Short mmCIF file of the C-alpha atoms (twelve columns), coordinates in Angstrom:
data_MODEL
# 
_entry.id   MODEL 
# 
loop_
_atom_site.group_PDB 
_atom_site.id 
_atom_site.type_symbol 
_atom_site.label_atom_id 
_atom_site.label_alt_id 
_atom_site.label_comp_id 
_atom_site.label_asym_id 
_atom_site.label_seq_id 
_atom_site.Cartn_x 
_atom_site.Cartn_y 
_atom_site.Cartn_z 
_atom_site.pdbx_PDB_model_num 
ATOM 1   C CA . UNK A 1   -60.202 12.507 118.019 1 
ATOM 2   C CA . UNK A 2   -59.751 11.729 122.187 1 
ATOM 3   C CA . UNK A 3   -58.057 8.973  123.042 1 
ATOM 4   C CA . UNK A 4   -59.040 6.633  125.892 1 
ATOM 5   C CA . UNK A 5   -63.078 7.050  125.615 1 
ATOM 6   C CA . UNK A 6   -65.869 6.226  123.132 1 
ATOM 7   C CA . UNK A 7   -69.626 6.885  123.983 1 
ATOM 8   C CA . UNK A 8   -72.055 5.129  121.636 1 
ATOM 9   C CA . UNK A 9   -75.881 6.459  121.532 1 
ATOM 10  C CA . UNK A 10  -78.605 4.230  119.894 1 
ATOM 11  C CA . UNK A 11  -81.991 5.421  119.256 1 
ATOM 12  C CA . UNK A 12  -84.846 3.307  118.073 1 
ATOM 13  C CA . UNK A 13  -88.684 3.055  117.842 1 
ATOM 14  C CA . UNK A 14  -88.391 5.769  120.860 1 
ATOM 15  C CA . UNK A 15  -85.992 4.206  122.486 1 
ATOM 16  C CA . UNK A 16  -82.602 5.463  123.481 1 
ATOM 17  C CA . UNK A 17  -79.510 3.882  125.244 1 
ATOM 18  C CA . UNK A 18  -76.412 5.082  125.651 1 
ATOM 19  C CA . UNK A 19  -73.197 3.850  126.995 1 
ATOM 20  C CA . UNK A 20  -69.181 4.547  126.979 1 
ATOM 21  C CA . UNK A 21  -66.324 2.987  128.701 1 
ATOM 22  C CA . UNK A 22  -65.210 4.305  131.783 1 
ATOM 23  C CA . UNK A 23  -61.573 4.422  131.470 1 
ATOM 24  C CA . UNK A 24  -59.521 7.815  131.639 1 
ATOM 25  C CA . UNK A 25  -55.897 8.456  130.987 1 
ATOM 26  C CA . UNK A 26  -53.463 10.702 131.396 1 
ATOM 27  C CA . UNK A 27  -52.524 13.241 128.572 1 
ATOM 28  C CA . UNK A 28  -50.383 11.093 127.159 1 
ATOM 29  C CA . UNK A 29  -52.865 8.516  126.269 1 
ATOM 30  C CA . UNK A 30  -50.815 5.858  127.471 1 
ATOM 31  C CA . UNK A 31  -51.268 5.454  131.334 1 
ATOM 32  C CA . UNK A 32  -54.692 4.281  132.775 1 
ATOM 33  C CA . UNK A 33  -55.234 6.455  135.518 1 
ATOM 34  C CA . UNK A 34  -58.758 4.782  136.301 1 
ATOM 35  C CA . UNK A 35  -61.515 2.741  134.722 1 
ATOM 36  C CA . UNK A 36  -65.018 2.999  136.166 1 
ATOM 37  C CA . UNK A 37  -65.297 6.977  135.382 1 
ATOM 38  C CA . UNK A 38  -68.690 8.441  134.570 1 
ATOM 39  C CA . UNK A 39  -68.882 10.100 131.573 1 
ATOM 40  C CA . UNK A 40  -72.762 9.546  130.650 1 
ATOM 41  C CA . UNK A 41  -75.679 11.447 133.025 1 
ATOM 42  C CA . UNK A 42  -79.063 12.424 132.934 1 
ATOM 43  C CA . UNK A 43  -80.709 15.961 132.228 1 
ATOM 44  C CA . UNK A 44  -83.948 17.752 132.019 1 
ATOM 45  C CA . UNK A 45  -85.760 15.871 134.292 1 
ATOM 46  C CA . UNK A 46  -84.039 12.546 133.384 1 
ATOM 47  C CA . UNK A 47  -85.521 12.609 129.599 1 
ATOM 48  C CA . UNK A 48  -82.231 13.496 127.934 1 
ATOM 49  C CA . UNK A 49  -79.019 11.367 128.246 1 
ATOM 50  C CA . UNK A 50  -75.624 13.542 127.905 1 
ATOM 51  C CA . UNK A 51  -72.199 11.645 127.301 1 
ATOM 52  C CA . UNK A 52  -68.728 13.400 126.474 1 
ATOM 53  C CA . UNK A 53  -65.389 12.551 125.242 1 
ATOM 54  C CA . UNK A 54  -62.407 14.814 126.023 1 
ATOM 55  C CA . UNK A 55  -61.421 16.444 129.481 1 
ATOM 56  C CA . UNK A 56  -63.502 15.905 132.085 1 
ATOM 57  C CA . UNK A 57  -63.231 19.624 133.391 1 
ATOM 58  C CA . UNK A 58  -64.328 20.447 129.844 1 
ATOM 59  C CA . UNK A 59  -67.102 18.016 129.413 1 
ATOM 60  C CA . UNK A 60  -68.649 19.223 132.789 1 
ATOM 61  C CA . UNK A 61  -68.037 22.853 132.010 1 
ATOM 62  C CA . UNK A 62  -70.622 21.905 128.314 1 
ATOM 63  C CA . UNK A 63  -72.970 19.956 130.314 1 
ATOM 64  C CA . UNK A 64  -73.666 22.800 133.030 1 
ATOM 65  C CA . UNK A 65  -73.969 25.133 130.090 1 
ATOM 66  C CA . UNK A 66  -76.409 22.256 127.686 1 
ATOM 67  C CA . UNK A 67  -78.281 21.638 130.831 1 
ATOM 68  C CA . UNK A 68  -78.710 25.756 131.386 1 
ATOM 69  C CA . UNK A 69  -80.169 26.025 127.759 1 
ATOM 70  C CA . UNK A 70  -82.316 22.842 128.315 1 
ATOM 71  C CA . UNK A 71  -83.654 24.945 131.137 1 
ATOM 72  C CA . UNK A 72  -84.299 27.839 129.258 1 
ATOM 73  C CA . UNK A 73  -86.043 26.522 126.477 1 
ATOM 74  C CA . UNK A 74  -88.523 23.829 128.711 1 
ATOM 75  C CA . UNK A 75  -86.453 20.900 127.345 1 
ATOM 76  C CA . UNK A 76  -86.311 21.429 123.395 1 
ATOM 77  C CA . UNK A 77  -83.012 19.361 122.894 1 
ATOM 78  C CA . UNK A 78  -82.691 20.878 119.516 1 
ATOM 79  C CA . UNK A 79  -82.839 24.482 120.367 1 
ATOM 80  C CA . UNK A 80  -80.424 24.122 123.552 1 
ATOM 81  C CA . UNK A 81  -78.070 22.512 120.834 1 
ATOM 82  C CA . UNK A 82  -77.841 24.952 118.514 1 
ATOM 83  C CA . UNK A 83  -77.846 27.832 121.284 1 
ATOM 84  C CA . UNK A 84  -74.975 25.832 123.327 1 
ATOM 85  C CA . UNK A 85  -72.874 25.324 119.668 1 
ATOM 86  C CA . UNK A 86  -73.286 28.691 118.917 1 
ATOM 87  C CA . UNK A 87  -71.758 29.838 122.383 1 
ATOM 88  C CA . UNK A 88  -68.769 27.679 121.816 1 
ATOM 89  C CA . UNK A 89  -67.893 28.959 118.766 1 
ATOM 90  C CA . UNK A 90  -68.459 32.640 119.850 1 
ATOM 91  C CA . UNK A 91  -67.187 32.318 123.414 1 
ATOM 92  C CA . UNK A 92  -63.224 32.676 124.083 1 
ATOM 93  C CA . UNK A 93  -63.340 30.437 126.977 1 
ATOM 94  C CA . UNK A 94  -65.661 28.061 125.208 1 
ATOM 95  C CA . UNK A 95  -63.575 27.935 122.168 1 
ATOM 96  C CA . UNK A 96  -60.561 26.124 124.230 1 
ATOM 97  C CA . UNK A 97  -62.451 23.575 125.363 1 
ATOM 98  C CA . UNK A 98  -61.279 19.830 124.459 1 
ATOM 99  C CA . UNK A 99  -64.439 18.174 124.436 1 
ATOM 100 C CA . UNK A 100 -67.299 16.828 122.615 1 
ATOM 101 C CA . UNK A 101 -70.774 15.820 123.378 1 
ATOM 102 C CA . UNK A 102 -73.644 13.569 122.505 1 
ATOM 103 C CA . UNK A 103 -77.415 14.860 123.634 1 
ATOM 104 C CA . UNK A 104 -79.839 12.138 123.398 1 
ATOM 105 C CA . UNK A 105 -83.856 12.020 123.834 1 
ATOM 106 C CA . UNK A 106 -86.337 9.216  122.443 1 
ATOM 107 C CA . UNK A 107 -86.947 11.426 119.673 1 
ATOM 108 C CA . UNK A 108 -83.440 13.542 118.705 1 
ATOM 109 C CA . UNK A 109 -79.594 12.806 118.486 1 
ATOM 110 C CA . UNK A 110 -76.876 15.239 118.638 1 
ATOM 111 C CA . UNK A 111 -73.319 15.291 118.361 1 
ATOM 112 C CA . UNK A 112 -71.896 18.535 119.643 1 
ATOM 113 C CA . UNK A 113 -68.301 19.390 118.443 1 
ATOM 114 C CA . UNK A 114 -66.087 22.408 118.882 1 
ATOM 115 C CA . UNK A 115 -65.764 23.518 115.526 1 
ATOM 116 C CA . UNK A 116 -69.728 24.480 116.403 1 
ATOM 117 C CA . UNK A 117 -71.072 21.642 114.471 1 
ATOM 118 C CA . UNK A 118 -74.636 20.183 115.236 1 
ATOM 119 C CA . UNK A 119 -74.488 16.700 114.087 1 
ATOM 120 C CA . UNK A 120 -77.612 14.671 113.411 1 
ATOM 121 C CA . UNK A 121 -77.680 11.148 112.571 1 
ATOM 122 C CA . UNK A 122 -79.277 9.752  109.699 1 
ATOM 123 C CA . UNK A 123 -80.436 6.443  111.109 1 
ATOM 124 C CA . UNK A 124 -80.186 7.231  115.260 1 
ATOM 125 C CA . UNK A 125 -76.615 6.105  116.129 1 
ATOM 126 C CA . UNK A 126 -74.164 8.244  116.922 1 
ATOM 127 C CA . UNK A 127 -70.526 7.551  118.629 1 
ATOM 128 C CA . UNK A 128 -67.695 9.751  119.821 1 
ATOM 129 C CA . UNK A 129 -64.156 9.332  120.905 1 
ATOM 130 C CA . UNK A 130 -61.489 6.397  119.873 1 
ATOM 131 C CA . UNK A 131 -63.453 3.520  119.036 1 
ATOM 132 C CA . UNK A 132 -66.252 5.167  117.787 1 
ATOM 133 C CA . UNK A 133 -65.961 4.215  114.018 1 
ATOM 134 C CA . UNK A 134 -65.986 0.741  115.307 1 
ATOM 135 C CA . UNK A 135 -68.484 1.285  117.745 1 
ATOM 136 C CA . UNK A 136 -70.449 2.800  115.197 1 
ATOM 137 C CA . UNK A 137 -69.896 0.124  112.335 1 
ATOM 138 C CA . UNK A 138 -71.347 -2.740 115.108 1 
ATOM 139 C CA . UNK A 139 -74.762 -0.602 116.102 1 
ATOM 140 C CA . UNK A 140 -75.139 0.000  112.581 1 
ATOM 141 C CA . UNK A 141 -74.817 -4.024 111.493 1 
ATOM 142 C CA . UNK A 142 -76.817 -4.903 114.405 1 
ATOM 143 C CA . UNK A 143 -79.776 -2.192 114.265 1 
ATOM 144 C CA . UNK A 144 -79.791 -3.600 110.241 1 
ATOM 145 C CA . UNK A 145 -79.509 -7.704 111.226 1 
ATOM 146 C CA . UNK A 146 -81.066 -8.156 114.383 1 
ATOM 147 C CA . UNK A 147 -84.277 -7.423 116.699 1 
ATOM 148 C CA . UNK A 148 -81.889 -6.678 119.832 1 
ATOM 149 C CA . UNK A 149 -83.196 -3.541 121.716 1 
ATOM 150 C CA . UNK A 150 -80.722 -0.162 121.809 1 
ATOM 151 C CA . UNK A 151 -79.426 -0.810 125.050 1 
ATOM 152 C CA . UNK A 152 -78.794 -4.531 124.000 1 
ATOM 153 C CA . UNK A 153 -76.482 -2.844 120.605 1 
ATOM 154 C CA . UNK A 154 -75.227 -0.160 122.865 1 
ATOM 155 C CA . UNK A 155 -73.609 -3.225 125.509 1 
ATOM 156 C CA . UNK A 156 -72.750 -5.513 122.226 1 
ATOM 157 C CA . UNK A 157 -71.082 -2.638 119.868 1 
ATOM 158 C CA . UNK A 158 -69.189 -1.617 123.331 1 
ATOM 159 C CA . UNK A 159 -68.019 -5.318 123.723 1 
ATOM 160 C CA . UNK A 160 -66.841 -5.543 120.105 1 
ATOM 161 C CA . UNK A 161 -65.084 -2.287 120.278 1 
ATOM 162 C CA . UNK A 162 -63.442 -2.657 123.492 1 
ATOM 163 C CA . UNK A 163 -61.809 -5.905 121.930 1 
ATOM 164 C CA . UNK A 164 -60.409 -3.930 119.232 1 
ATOM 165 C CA . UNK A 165 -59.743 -0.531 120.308 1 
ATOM 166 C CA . UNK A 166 -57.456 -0.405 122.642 1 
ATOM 167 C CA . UNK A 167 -58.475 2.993  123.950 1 
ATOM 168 C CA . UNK A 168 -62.297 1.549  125.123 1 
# 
């Protein structure tokens, strides 16, 4: 698990948001070093919303090599997934890397871990990083209780978790 970032991803009725806190630390976890960092952007032609947790040299080192696959393969999110998980597990420089990903579309969600793992929601909601169990536990209560739109959860779940994790 990272500390000092969590990146939430909702997905509904073809609808996705995404958000994450901005804050970064140093390796020890305990210094704030800054707190408007960018860890979400846009690929493929602004359809597919990428977030990481982890280093930031390693999380820009797996989004040039996701966005390369989402090149190859016209956009299939799915495909450039699997391809990019199976270079990090094969890959020696790729196997060092301290970083994980979410891939998002209106259609598909993807966690992308290190271990090579492919993750797929069950309902649309995925989180990374040091809140994410809470951040996931407060998209998931209010996807199930309430009519709010994903990026409304996405701001709400971040709120809630950034009052109890003290990493977010």
């Amino acid at each position: 698990m990272f500390k000092g970032t969590t990146i939430l991803s909702v997905r509904t009725d073809k609808q996705v948001a995404m958000g994450g806190d901005g804050q970064v630390t140093f390796r020890d976890g305990n210094t704030v070093i800054k707190n408007q960092a960018k860890k979400i952007r846009r690929a493929y032609k602004d359809k597919i919303l990428l977030g990481f947790a982890g280093a930031s040299a390693d999380a820009m080192l797996l989004f040039e090599k996701l966005e390369e696959k989402l090149e190859r393969y016209s956009g299939d999110l799915r495909r450039a997934c699997v391809e990019l998980a199976k270079d990090w597990r094969h890959e020696k420089m790729l196997g060092k890397v301290e970083a994980m990903l979410v891939a998002a579309n209106a259609e598909e969600s993807f966690i992308l871990s290190g271990s090579g793992d492919v993750i797929v929601p069950d309902d649309g909601i995925l989180a990374i990083g040091s809140g994410s169990s809470t951040a996931l536990g407060a998209a998931r209560a209010m996807l199930k209780h309430t009519k709010l739109s994903a990026e409304e959860i996405v701001k709400d779940a971040l709120l809630i978790t950034s009052e109890i994790c003290i990493y977010t």
